[in-house]
XYZ file of C-alpha atoms in Angstrom:
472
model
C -67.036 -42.143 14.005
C -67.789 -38.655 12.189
C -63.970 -38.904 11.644
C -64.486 -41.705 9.547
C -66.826 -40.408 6.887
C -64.483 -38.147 6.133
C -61.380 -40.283 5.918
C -60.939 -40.286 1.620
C -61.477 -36.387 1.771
C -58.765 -35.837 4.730
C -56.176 -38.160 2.794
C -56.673 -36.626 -0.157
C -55.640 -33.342 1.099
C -52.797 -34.557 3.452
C -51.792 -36.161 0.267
C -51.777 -33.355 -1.942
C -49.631 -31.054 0.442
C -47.503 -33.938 1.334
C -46.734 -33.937 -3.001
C -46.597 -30.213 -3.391
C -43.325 -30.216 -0.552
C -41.851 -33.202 -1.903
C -42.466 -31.783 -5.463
C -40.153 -29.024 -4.371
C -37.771 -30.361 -2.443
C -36.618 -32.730 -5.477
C -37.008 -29.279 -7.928
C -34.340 -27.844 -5.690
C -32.135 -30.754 -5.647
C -31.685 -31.041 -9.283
C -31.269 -27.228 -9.209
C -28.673 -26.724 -7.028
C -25.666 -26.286 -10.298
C -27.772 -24.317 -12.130
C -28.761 -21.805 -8.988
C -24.959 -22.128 -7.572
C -24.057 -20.316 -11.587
C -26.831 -17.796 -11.527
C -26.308 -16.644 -7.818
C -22.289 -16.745 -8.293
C -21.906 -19.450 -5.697
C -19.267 -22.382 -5.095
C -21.524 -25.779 -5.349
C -20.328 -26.159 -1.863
C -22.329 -22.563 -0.649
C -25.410 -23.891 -2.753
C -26.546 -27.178 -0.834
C -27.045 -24.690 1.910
C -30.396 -23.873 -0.201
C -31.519 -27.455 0.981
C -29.574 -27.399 4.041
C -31.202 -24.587 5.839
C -34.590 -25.614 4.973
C -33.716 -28.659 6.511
C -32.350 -27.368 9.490
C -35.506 -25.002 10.207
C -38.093 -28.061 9.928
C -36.020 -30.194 12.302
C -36.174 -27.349 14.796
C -39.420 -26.765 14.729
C -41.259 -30.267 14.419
C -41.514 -31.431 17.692
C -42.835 -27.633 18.576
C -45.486 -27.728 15.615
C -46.498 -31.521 17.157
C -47.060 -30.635 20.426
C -49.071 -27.440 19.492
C -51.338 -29.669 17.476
C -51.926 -31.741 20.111
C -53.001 -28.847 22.001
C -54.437 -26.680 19.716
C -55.797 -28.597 16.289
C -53.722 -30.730 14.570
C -55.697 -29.706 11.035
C -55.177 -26.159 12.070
C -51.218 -26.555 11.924
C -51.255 -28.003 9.265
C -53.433 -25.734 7.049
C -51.502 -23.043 8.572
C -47.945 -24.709 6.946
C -49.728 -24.948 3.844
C -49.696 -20.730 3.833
C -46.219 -20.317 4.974
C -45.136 -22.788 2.464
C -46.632 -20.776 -0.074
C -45.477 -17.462 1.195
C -41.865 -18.935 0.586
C -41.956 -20.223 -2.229
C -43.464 -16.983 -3.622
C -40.130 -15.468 -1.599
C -37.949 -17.747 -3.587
C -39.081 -17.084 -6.654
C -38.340 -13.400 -6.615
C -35.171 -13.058 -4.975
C -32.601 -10.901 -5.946
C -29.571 -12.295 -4.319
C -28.540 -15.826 -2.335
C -29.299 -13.851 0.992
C -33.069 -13.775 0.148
C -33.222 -17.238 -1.284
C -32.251 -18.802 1.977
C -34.647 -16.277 3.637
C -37.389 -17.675 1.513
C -36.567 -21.123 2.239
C -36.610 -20.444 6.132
C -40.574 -18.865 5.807
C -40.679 -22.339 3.569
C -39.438 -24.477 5.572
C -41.630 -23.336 8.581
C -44.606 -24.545 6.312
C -43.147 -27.724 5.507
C -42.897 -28.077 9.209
C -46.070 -27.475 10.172
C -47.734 -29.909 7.639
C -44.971 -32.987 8.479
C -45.409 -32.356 12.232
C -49.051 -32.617 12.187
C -49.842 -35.451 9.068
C -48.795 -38.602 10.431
C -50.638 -37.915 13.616
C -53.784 -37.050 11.273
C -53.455 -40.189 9.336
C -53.168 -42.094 12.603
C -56.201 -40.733 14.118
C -58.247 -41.270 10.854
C -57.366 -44.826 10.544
C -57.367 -48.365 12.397
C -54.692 -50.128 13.288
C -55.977 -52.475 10.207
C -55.695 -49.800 8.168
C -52.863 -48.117 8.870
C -49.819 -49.218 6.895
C -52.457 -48.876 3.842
C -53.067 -45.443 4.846
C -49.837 -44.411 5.478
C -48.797 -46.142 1.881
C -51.675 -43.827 0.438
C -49.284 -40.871 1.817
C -46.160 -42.237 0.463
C -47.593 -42.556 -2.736
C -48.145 -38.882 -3.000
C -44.820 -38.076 -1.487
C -43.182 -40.407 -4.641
C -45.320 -39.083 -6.891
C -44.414 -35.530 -5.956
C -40.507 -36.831 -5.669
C -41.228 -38.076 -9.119
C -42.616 -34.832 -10.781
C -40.090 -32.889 -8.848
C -36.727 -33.941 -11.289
C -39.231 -34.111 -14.278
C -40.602 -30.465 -13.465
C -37.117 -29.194 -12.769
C -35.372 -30.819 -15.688
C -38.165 -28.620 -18.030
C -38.103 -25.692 -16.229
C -34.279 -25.618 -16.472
C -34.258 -26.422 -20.116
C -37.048 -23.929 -20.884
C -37.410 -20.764 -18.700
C -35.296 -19.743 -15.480
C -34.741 -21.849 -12.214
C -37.130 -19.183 -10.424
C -40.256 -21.311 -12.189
C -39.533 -24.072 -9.546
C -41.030 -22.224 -6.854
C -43.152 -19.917 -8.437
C -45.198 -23.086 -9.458
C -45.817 -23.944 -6.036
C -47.948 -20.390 -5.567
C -51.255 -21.234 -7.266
C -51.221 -24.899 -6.742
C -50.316 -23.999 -2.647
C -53.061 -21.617 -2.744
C -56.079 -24.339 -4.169
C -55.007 -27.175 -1.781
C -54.947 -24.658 1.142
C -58.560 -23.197 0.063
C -59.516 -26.575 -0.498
C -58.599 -27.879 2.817
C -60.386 -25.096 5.057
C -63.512 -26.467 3.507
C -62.745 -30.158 4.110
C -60.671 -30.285 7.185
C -63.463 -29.776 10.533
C -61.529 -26.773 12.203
C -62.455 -26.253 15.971
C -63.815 -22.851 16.894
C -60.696 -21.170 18.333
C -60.300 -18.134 20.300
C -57.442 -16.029 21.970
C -57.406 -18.131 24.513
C -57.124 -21.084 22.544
C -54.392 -20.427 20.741
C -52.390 -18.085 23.602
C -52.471 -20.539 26.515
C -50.731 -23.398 25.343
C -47.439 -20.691 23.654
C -47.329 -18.842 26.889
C -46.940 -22.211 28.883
C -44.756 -23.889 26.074
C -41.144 -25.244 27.035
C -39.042 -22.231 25.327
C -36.318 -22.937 27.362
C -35.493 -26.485 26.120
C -36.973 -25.148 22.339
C -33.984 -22.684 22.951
C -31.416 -25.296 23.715
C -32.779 -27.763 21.191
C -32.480 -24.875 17.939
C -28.795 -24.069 19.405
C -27.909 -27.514 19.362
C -29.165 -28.374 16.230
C -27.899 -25.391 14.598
C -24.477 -25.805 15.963
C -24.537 -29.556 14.946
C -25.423 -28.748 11.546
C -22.858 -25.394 11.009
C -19.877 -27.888 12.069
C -19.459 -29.319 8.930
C -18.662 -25.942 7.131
C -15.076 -26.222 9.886
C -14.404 -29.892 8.494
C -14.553 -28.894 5.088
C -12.702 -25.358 6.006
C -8.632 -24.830 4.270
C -7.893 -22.552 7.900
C -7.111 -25.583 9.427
C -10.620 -25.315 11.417
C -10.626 -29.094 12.217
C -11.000 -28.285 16.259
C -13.404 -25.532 16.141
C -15.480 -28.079 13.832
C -15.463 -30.897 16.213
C -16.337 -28.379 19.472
C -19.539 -27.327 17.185
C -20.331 -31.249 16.273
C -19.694 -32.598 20.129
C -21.240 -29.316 21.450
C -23.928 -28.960 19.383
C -24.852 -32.955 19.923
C -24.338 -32.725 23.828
C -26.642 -29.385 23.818
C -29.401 -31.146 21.785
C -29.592 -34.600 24.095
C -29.436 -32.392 27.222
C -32.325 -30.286 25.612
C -34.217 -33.941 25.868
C -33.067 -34.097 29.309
C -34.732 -30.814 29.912
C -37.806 -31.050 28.226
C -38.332 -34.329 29.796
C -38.208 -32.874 33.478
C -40.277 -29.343 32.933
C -42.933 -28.539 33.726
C -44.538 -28.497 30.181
C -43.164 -30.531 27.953
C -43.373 -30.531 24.212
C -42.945 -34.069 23.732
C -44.910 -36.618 26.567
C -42.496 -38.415 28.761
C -44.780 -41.788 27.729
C -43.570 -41.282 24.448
C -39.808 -40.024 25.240
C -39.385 -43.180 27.198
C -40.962 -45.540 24.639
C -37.975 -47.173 24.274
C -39.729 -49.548 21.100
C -41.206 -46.916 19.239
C -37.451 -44.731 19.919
C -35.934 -47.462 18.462
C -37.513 -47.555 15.356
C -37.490 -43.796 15.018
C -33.677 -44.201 15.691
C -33.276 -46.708 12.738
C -35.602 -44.449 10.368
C -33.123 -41.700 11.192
C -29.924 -43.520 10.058
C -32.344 -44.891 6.789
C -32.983 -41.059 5.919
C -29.171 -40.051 6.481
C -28.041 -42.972 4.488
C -30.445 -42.367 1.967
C -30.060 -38.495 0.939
C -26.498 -38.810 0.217
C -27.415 -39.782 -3.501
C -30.339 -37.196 -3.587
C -27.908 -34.440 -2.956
C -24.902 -35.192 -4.683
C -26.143 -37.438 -8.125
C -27.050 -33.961 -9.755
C -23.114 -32.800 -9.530
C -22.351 -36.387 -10.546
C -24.340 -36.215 -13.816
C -24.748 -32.415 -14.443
C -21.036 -31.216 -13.228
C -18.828 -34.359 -13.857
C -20.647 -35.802 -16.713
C -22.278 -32.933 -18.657
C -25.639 -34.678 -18.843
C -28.561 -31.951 -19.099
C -30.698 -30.834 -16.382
C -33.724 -32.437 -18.356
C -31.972 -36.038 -18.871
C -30.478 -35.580 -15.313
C -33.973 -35.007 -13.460
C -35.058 -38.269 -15.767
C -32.813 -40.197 -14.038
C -33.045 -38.966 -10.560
C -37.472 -39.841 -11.453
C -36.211 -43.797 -11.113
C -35.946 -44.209 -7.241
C -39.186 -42.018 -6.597
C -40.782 -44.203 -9.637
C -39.796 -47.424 -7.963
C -40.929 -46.180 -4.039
C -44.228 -45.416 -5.990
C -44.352 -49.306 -7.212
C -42.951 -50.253 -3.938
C -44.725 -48.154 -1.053
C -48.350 -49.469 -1.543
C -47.405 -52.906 -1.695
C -45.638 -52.762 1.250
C -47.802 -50.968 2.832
C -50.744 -53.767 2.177
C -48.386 -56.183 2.701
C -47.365 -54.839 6.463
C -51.389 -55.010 6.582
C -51.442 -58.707 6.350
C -47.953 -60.150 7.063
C -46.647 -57.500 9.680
C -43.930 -54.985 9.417
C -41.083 -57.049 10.620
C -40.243 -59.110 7.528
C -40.546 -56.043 5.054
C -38.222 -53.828 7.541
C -35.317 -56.353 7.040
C -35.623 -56.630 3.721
C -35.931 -53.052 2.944
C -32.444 -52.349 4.794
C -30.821 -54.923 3.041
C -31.822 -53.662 -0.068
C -30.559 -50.415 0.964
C -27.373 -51.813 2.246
C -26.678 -53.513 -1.602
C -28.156 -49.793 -2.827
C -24.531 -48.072 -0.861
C -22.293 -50.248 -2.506
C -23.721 -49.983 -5.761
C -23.037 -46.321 -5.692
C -19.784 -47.509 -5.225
C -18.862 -48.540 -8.568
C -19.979 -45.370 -10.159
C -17.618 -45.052 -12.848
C -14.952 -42.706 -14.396
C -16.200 -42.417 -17.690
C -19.985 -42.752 -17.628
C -22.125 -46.087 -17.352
C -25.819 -46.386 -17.412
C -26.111 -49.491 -16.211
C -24.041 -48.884 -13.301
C -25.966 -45.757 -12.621
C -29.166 -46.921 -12.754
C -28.862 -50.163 -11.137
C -28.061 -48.982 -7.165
C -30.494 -46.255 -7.783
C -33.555 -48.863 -8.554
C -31.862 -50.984 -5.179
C -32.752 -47.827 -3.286
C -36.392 -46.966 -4.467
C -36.469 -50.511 -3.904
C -34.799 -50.578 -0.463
C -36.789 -47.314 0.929
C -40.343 -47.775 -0.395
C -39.940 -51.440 1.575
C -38.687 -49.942 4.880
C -40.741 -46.483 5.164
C -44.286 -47.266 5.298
C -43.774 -50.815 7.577
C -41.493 -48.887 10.138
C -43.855 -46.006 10.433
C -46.921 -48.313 11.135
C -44.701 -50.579 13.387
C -43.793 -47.185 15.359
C -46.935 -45.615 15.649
C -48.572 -49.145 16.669
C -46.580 -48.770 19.836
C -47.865 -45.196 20.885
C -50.959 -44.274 22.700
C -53.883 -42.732 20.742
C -54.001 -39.222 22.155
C -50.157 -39.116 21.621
C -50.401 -39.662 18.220
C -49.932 -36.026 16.777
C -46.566 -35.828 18.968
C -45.375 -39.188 18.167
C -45.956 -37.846 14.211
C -44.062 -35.399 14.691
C -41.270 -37.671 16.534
C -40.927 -39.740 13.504
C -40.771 -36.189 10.738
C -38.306 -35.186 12.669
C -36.038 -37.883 12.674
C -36.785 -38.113 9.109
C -35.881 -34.552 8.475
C -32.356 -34.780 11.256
C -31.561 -37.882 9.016
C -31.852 -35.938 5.902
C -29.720 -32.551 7.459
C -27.169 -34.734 9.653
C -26.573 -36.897 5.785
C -26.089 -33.659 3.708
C -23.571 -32.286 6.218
C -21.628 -35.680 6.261
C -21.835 -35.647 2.785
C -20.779 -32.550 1.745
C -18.100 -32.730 4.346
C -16.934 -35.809 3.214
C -16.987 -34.807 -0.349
C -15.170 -31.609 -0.121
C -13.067 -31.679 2.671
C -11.123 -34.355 0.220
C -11.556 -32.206 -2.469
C -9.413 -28.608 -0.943
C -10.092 -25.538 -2.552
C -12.365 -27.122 -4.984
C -15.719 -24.604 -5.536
C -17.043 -26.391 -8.633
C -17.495 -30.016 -9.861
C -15.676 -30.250 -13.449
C -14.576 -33.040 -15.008
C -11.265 -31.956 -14.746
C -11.245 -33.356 -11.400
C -11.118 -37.012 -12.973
C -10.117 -39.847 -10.336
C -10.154 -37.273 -7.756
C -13.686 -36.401 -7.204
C -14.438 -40.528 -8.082
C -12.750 -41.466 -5.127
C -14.180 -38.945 -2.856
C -17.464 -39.617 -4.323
C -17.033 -44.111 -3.542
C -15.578 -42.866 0.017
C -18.855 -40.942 0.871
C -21.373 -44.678 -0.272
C -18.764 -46.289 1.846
C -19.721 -44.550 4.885
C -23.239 -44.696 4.173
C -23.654 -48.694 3.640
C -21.982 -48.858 6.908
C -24.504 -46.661 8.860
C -27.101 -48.953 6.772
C -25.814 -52.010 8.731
C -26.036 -50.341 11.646
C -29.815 -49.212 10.582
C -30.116 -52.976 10.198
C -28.889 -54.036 13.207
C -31.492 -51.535 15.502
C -34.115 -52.785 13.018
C -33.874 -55.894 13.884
C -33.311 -55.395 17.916
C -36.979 -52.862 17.777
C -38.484 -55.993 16.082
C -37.439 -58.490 18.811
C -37.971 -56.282 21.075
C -41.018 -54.959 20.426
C -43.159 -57.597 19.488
C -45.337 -58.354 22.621
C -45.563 -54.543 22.889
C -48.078 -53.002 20.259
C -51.093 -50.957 21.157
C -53.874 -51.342 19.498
């Protein structure tokens, strides 16, 4: 019950981080053209800046979960809210690309902490009444933060140097964490505390589980390669896939596992953390590649190009508390479908993006997906997390970031892939490129509204499925 009293404080803070790493990640997004020209970098080199910060968070969320569990959950997370301001501090002084993606590693490790611990926070500060409300109240901040993110971005390119974009995380991560060591109730913790549970810890399957995920992700730089690297790609992909299930496999049967075999073998709540994965992957396509679209191809400024990018963040902001009350007082189910088959129409729209530039074609699929995500997100979490045990909650959290973040790394690569292994020897987007880069462009949506279907498809079999099989 003490939990309770606290609850508005507690959300307000997982809130505020969860804005502050959304804020940035959307900052960098827009920023990628602009940082790919000051660094002397092909475009293709610069979504590595997201890449790798994506890559280090999926590693290390499960890890960061499981510690929680063992350690404090609120002590992770604080703890992410310092190395998240350590790197953006990093970033914003760099002196070559080296350093950047440095800084974004010491970032990421942050961002990990605070996504692997704030689900399974929210979870244990709510009832199962409350929890698609709560979880909206976390979405919220995560669109607003999406939503300031372009804004910020589009003024700090037009005004003062790309650097701004993380430097502006330093004070503002440095008041939320003070903030939160007087809020959150830390546990007394001592060497033994902390020690025990990282001397016991799994690093065997962590090792195989960062080399498969790592090799997974490094494949697509082979597909897109001129050498003719088409084989060594698809050893990495296959390799790097087959490493990271077997490092399942292993976790599952040692001694020590990071994630509980309860929730491993959950096969309701793995299905919806399967279709949130494919909803992520399908999703970031447009995040990453709609600033090359406008700024490169198009010539629209950074300012009017972070404008539009605001509109699917503004809409998941409109979207992601009704939903969320909705899911309250209807259930999950109905919202889920209707969310993906938003999404689905979102793909296609993207689609008929056209040669010479359209608003309303641009704007319309990207209101379908603010419209399409903030239905599915909130519902799908609080239908997964109603199938998990209580004390597994902090794990389970971290289950669902990660699939979130391997969704949003697994849909750059594809993307990028896609994009440039059609376009050969290409390092910038120009309009020269004309029909060229349109077609590779419609290909890429293509492939995405198909892995929405399939998103769909699991939806709806976790629904059926798991409808006589919620914990309360």
């Amino acid at each position: 019950m003490e939990k309770q009293k606290i609850l508005s404080k507690e959300i307000i803070i997982l809130g505020l981080f969860s804005f502050i790493t959304a804020l940035s990640g959307e900052s960098t997004n827009l920023a990628l053209p602009t940082i790919s020209r000051a660094l002397l970098i092909s475009n293709n080199q610069a979504t590595w800046i997201v890449q790798i910060g994506l890559i280090t968070t999926t590693i290390l969320l499960v890890a960061f979960g499981h510690l929680g569990d063992l350690i404090s959950k609120e002590f992770i997370f604080l703890l992410g809210g310092v190395s998240f301001t350590v790197g953006s501090l990093i970033n914003g002084f760099t002196p070559n690309f080296l350093i950047l993606l440095i800084g974004r590693v010491v970032q990421a490790i942050g961002s990990a902490m605070i996504m692997a611990n704030s689900l399974g926070i929210t979870t244990e500060y709510s009832t199962p009444k409350t929890r698609g409300t709560t979880m909206s109240i976390i979405s919220m901040f995560i669109s607003v933060g999406s939503i300031s993110g372009p804004a910020l971005g589009g003024v700090v390119l037009s005004a003062v140097s790309w650097r701004w974009i993380y430097l502006i995380n330093v004070p503002i991560g440095l008041l939320f964490s003070i903030i939160g060591y007087k809020v959150f109730p830390l546990p007394k913790l001592s060497k033994t505390t902390i020690e025990g549970p990282l001397r016991e810890a799994n690093w065997l399957g962590q090792g195989l589980f960062s080399i498969g995920i790592i090799s997974l992700s490094l494949s697509s730089l082979f597909f897109q390669s001129t050498h003719g690297r088409l084989l060594v790609g698809m050893i990495a992909f296959f390799g790097g896939t087959a490493l990271t299930i077997f490092s399942f496999i292993q976790d599952d049967h040692s001694k020590n596992p990071w994630i509980s075999p309860s929730v491993l073998r959950n096969k309701h709540f793995m299905l919806s953390m399967f279709a949130l994965f494919l909803a992520m992957l399908t999703n970031v396509a447009s995040n990453i590649l709609l600033p090359f679209y406008l700024q490169s191809f198009n010539g629209i400024s950074p300012l009017i190009s972070g404008l539009v990018m605001i509109l699917q963040s503004a809409i998941m902001l409109i979207i992601s508390p009704i939903a969320g009350r909705l899911s309250d007082r209807i259930g999950s189910s109905k919202l889920i479908i209707i969310g993906t088959l938003v999404l689905i129409a979102s793909q296609i729209g993207y689609t008929f993006y056209p040669l010479h530039f359209s608003w309303p074609l641009v704007l319309f699929p990207i209101i379908l997906n603010g419209i399409g995500m903030g239905s599915f997100l909130s519902p799908n979490n609080s239908m997964a997390m109603s199938f998990v045990e209580k004390e597994f909650t902090g794990v389970a959290g971290s289950l669902t970031s990660f699939f979130r973040t391997i969704g949003m790394s697994l849909g750059i690569s594809i993307s990028s892939a896609v994009l440039f292994g059609q376009l050969p020897n290409v390092r910038y987007i120009t309009p020269k490129l004309g029909m060229d880069f349109i077609r590779a462009f419609h290909n890429i949506f293509w492939i995405m509204a198909f892995l929405a279907v399939i998103c769909l498809l699991l939806s709806i079999y976790a629904i059926i499925n798991g409808s006589k099989k919620t914990v309360s």
